[in-house]
Amino acid sequence: LAKTTQPISMDSYEGQEVNITCSHNNIATNDYITWYQQFPSQGPRFIIQGYKTKVTNEVASLFIPADRKSSTLSLPRVSLSDTAVYYCLVAGYGGSQGNLIFGKGTKLSVKP
Amino acid sequence: DVKVTQSSRYLVKRTGEKVFLECVQDMDHENMFWYRQDPGLGLRLIYFSYDVKMKEKGDIPEGYSVSREKKERFSLILESASTNQTSMYLCASSPSGGTGMRGSPLHFGNGTRLTVT
């Protein structure tokens, strides 16, 4: 299982771009990288998933370098409502059943 | 939209009680999970199930058991609740389909905050 490491917290201001990097040095060939967002008193919700290069959706972009040992979640022009905890999860498609273990997440605080 | 429903938002139990936390999903997902979440420790996996009557231990199964008699329902059982099991409990589900279990995005419920006194 690929262990993930993220910064514990980050601060930003409204309108700025925020990049949160996750390290996963022992990522396996069949592993995908998935990011989740969690607001207080709610369960985490899926934001974006990727395997390599760049993925973009209406919420965020995900950048994955060629060696796949890290990934960066990019939130464009954050607002106060983006204040949340962000988790990256590395897990594979197919293969045997296994644990899905989250890291400790990054607490993003967006200030006015 | 997938809906994962946890039966209680808040629960207060006494030490030694047997506690049942219920979770139901409405999207016919094969896989279901129970996590607990504590400040500074993030999400920790207790148990998961990839099929009816099947279960696998996660990272911290001690003091817990699970039951999955129907595909849509996954129950977490605290046989004898203790104060160190005071926590937020989160249930999640995901499909298997052609992509397998571990890469499919998880869908979470909103959690049950359990207090054991």
Short mmCIF file of N, CA and C in Angstrom, two decimals, chain B residues 42-107:
data_model
loop_
_atom_site.label_atom_id
_atom_site.label_comp_id
_atom_site.label_asym_id
_atom_site.label_seq_id
_atom_site.Cartn_x
_atom_site.Cartn_y
_atom_site.Cartn_z
N GLY B 42 -6.71 11.75 11.51
CA GLY B 42 -7.32 11.55 10.20
C GLY B 42 -8.33 10.42 10.21
N LEU B 43 -8.50 9.79 9.06
CA LEU B 43 -9.44 8.69 8.90
C LEU B 43 -8.72 7.36 9.05
N ARG B 44 -9.23 6.51 9.90
CA ARG B 44 -8.63 5.19 10.08
C ARG B 44 -9.65 4.11 9.78
N LEU B 45 -9.24 3.14 8.99
CA LEU B 45 -10.15 2.09 8.53
C LEU B 45 -10.32 1.01 9.59
N ILE B 46 -11.58 0.71 9.92
CA ILE B 46 -11.87 -0.30 10.94
C ILE B 46 -12.10 -1.67 10.28
N TYR B 47 -13.07 -1.71 9.39
CA TYR B 47 -13.43 -2.92 8.66
C TYR B 47 -13.94 -2.53 7.29
N PHE B 48 -13.85 -3.48 6.36
CA PHE B 48 -14.52 -3.30 5.09
C PHE B 48 -15.10 -4.62 4.61
N SER B 49 -15.99 -4.49 3.64
CA SER B 49 -16.68 -5.67 3.11
C SER B 49 -16.80 -5.52 1.61
N TYR B 50 -16.48 -6.56 0.86
CA TYR B 50 -16.58 -6.48 -0.58
C TYR B 50 -17.72 -7.34 -1.13
N ASP B 51 -18.48 -7.94 -0.22
CA ASP B 51 -19.62 -8.74 -0.67
C ASP B 51 -20.45 -9.08 0.56
N VAL B 52 -21.67 -9.51 0.31
CA VAL B 52 -22.53 -9.93 1.42
C VAL B 52 -21.85 -11.04 2.21
N LYS B 53 -21.92 -10.92 3.50
CA LYS B 53 -21.34 -11.89 4.45
C LYS B 53 -19.82 -11.95 4.42
N MET B 54 -19.19 -11.10 3.64
CA MET B 54 -17.72 -11.06 3.61
C MET B 54 -17.25 -9.84 4.40
N LYS B 55 -16.14 -9.99 5.08
CA LYS B 55 -15.57 -8.87 5.83
C LYS B 55 -14.07 -9.04 5.91
N GLU B 56 -13.40 -7.90 6.00
CA GLU B 56 -11.95 -7.90 6.13
C GLU B 56 -11.57 -6.86 7.18
N LYS B 57 -10.56 -7.16 7.96
CA LYS B 57 -10.08 -6.21 8.95
C LYS B 57 -9.34 -5.08 8.28
N GLY B 58 -9.55 -3.90 8.84
CA GLY B 58 -8.79 -2.74 8.40
C GLY B 58 -7.61 -2.49 9.30
N ASP B 59 -7.34 -1.22 9.52
CA ASP B 59 -6.18 -0.83 10.30
C ASP B 59 -6.37 -1.00 11.80
N ILE B 60 -7.58 -0.79 12.28
CA ILE B 60 -7.85 -0.79 13.73
C ILE B 60 -9.12 -1.57 14.07
N PRO B 61 -9.14 -2.88 13.87
CA PRO B 61 -10.38 -3.64 14.09
C PRO B 61 -10.65 -3.99 15.55
N GLU B 62 -9.67 -3.83 16.42
CA GLU B 62 -9.82 -4.30 17.80
C GLU B 62 -10.98 -3.58 18.49
N GLY B 63 -11.84 -4.38 19.13
CA GLY B 63 -12.97 -3.81 19.85
C GLY B 63 -14.22 -3.63 19.00
N TYR B 64 -14.10 -3.99 17.73
CA TYR B 64 -15.22 -3.82 16.79
C TYR B 64 -15.51 -5.14 16.07
N SER B 65 -16.74 -5.27 15.61
CA SER B 65 -17.09 -6.31 14.66
C SER B 65 -18.08 -5.71 13.66
N VAL B 66 -18.34 -6.45 12.60
CA VAL B 66 -19.24 -5.93 11.57
C VAL B 66 -20.18 -7.04 11.12
N SER B 67 -21.23 -6.60 10.45
CA SER B 67 -22.20 -7.54 9.90
C SER B 67 -22.70 -7.01 8.57
N ARG B 68 -22.72 -7.91 7.58
CA ARG B 68 -23.28 -7.52 6.28
C ARG B 68 -24.14 -8.67 5.78
N GLU B 69 -25.40 -8.64 6.17
CA GLU B 69 -26.35 -9.68 5.79
C GLU B 69 -27.03 -9.36 4.46
N LYS B 70 -27.13 -8.07 4.14
CA LYS B 70 -27.69 -7.64 2.87
C LYS B 70 -26.72 -6.69 2.19
N LYS B 71 -26.80 -6.65 0.88
CA LYS B 71 -25.82 -5.88 0.11
C LYS B 71 -25.85 -4.40 0.49
N GLU B 72 -27.01 -3.86 0.77
CA GLU B 72 -27.12 -2.42 0.99
C GLU B 72 -26.81 -1.99 2.41
N ARG B 73 -26.64 -2.92 3.32
CA ARG B 73 -26.52 -2.57 4.73
C ARG B 73 -25.24 -3.13 5.34
N PHE B 74 -24.54 -2.26 6.06
CA PHE B 74 -23.28 -2.66 6.71
C PHE B 74 -23.31 -2.10 8.12
N SER B 75 -23.25 -2.98 9.10
CA SER B 75 -23.38 -2.57 10.49
C SER B 75 -22.05 -2.69 11.21
N LEU B 76 -21.76 -1.72 12.03
CA LEU B 76 -20.58 -1.74 12.90
C LEU B 76 -21.06 -1.99 14.31
N ILE B 77 -20.41 -2.93 15.00
CA ILE B 77 -20.84 -3.33 16.33
C ILE B 77 -19.70 -3.12 17.31
N LEU B 78 -20.01 -2.42 18.38
CA LEU B 78 -19.08 -2.29 19.49
C LEU B 78 -19.59 -3.24 20.56
N GLU B 79 -18.91 -4.34 20.76
CA GLU B 79 -19.41 -5.39 21.65
C GLU B 79 -19.56 -4.89 23.09
N SER B 80 -18.61 -4.11 23.53
CA SER B 80 -18.64 -3.55 24.89
C SER B 80 -17.97 -2.19 24.82
N ALA B 81 -18.79 -1.16 24.67
CA ALA B 81 -18.25 0.17 24.39
C ALA B 81 -17.31 0.65 25.49
N SER B 82 -16.26 1.32 25.07
CA SER B 82 -15.32 1.91 26.03
C SER B 82 -15.14 3.38 25.68
N THR B 83 -14.64 4.15 26.64
CA THR B 83 -14.51 5.60 26.43
C THR B 83 -13.55 5.92 25.28
N ASN B 84 -12.57 5.05 25.04
CA ASN B 84 -11.64 5.34 23.93
C ASN B 84 -12.24 5.06 22.56
N GLN B 85 -13.50 4.64 22.55
CA GLN B 85 -14.21 4.50 21.28
C GLN B 85 -15.11 5.70 20.98
N THR B 86 -15.02 6.71 21.82
CA THR B 86 -15.67 7.98 21.52
C THR B 86 -15.01 8.57 20.30
N SER B 87 -15.81 8.81 19.26
CA SER B 87 -15.23 9.22 17.99
C SER B 87 -16.33 9.54 16.99
N MET B 88 -15.91 10.05 15.82
CA MET B 88 -16.80 10.18 14.68
C MET B 88 -16.63 8.94 13.83
N TYR B 89 -17.74 8.28 13.50
CA TYR B 89 -17.69 7.07 12.69
C TYR B 89 -18.30 7.37 11.32
N LEU B 90 -17.55 7.01 10.29
CA LEU B 90 -17.97 7.28 8.92
C LEU B 90 -18.09 5.99 8.14
N CYS B 91 -19.20 5.86 7.45
CA CYS B 91 -19.43 4.72 6.58
C CYS B 91 -19.24 5.17 5.14
N ALA B 92 -18.76 4.29 4.29
CA ALA B 92 -18.57 4.62 2.88
C ALA B 92 -18.89 3.41 2.02
N SER B 93 -19.19 3.67 0.75
CA SER B 93 -19.40 2.57 -0.19
C SER B 93 -18.73 2.91 -1.51
N SER B 94 -18.48 1.88 -2.29
CA SER B 94 -17.94 2.10 -3.64
C SER B 94 -18.31 0.92 -4.52
N PRO B 95 -18.37 1.16 -5.83
CA PRO B 95 -18.69 0.07 -6.74
C PRO B 95 -17.44 -0.73 -7.05
N SER B 96 -17.63 -1.94 -7.52
CA SER B 96 -16.52 -2.71 -8.05
C SER B 96 -16.51 -2.58 -9.56
N GLY B 97 -17.48 -3.14 -10.19
CA GLY B 97 -17.59 -3.03 -11.63
C GLY B 97 -16.35 -3.56 -12.32
N GLY B 98 -16.02 -3.01 -13.45
CA GLY B 98 -14.87 -3.46 -14.21
C GLY B 98 -13.57 -2.88 -13.72
N THR B 99 -13.64 -1.89 -12.87
CA THR B 99 -12.40 -1.25 -12.44
C THR B 99 -11.89 -1.78 -11.13
N GLY B 100 -12.62 -2.69 -10.49
CA GLY B 100 -12.12 -3.24 -9.24
C GLY B 100 -12.40 -2.33 -8.06
N MET B 101 -12.03 -2.76 -6.92
CA MET B 101 -12.44 -2.09 -5.69
C MET B 101 -11.58 -0.91 -5.32
N ARG B 102 -10.28 -1.08 -5.38
CA ARG B 102 -9.45 -0.12 -4.67
C ARG B 102 -9.33 1.22 -5.37
N GLY B 103 -9.63 1.29 -6.63
CA GLY B 103 -9.51 2.58 -7.30
C GLY B 103 -10.81 3.33 -7.41
N SER B 104 -11.92 2.70 -7.13
CA SER B 104 -13.21 3.37 -7.30
C SER B 104 -13.41 4.39 -6.20
N PRO B 105 -13.87 5.62 -6.55
CA PRO B 105 -14.08 6.64 -5.53
C PRO B 105 -15.07 6.18 -4.46
N LEU B 106 -14.80 6.58 -3.24
CA LEU B 106 -15.67 6.25 -2.12
C LEU B 106 -16.76 7.30 -1.98
N HIS B 107 -17.93 6.84 -1.56
CA HIS B 107 -19.05 7.73 -1.25
C HIS B 107 -19.32 7.60 0.24
#
